Amino acid sequence: MWSVLAGFGGIFIAHIPLLGLPALLAIVAFQIYALYSLGTSLRMSLVWLYCIGLFIPIVGLLILLVISGKASKVLKAAGVRIGLMGGNADDIRD
């Protein structure tokens, strides 16, 4: 969910002169990293295709929301309490 929040922030940051483009590139890099890590953890096929979809502005946020929802379902099935920004760290065991 942090990458989704960063995506919403990127919509507003993109319009700031001199700061917008570097910040937006950093946000996209973070989103790609987060999506790829989450997708490989969930053993999803074609994760790289979803990463390419992040470059389409609104579609990228929708992709992140769908993948985050799938991760939440997996965590709930494992008995982890899910809050607004993800799972409860106290419920996760090594």
mmCIF file with all atom_site columns, N, CA and C in Angstrom, residues 10-11 24 31 60:
data_model
loop_
_atom_site.group_PDB
_atom_site.id
_atom_site.type_symbol
_atom_site.label_atom_id
_atom_site.label_alt_id
_atom_site.label_comp_id
_atom_site.label_asym_id
_atom_site.label_entity_id
_atom_site.label_seq_id
_atom_site.pdbx_PDB_ins_code
_atom_site.Cartn_x
_atom_site.Cartn_y
_atom_site.Cartn_z
_atom_site.occupancy
_atom_site.B_iso_or_equiv
_atom_site.pdbx_formal_charge
_atom_site.auth_seq_id
_atom_site.auth_comp_id
_atom_site.auth_asym_id
_atom_site.auth_atom_id
_atom_site.pdbx_PDB_model_num
ATOM 1  N N  . GLY A 1 10 ? 2.668  11.161 -6.314  1.00 0.00 ? 10 GLY A N  1
ATOM 2  C CA . GLY A 1 10 ? 3.358  11.478 -7.560  1.00 0.00 ? 10 GLY A CA 1
ATOM 3  C C  . GLY A 1 10 ? 2.516  12.302 -8.518  1.00 0.00 ? 10 GLY A C  1
ATOM 4  N N  . ILE A 1 11 ? 1.202  12.138 -8.425  1.00 0.00 ? 11 ILE A N  1
ATOM 5  C CA . ILE A 1 11 ? 0.308  12.928 -9.279  1.00 0.00 ? 11 ILE A CA 1
ATOM 6  C C  . ILE A 1 11 ? 0.481  14.412 -8.980  1.00 0.00 ? 11 ILE A C  1
ATOM 7  N N  . LEU A 1 24 ? 9.287  11.975 -9.433  1.00 0.00 ? 24 LEU A N  1
ATOM 8  C CA . LEU A 1 24 ? 8.397  11.043 -10.115 1.00 0.00 ? 24 LEU A CA 1
ATOM 9  C C  . LEU A 1 24 ? 9.148  9.794  -10.564 1.00 0.00 ? 24 LEU A C  1
ATOM 10 N N  . GLN A 1 31 ? 7.817  1.872  -7.054  1.00 0.00 ? 31 GLN A N  1
ATOM 11 C CA . GLN A 1 31 ? 6.646  1.083  -7.385  1.00 0.00 ? 31 GLN A CA 1
ATOM 12 C C  . GLN A 1 31 ? 7.023  -0.195 -8.132  1.00 0.00 ? 31 GLN A C  1
ATOM 13 N N  . GLY A 1 60 ? -1.619 1.982  -13.659 1.00 0.00 ? 60 GLY A N  1
ATOM 14 C CA . GLY A 1 60 ? -0.587 1.562  -12.717 1.00 0.00 ? 60 GLY A CA 1
ATOM 15 C C  . GLY A 1 60 ? -1.094 1.513  -11.289 1.00 0.00 ? 60 GLY A C  1
#
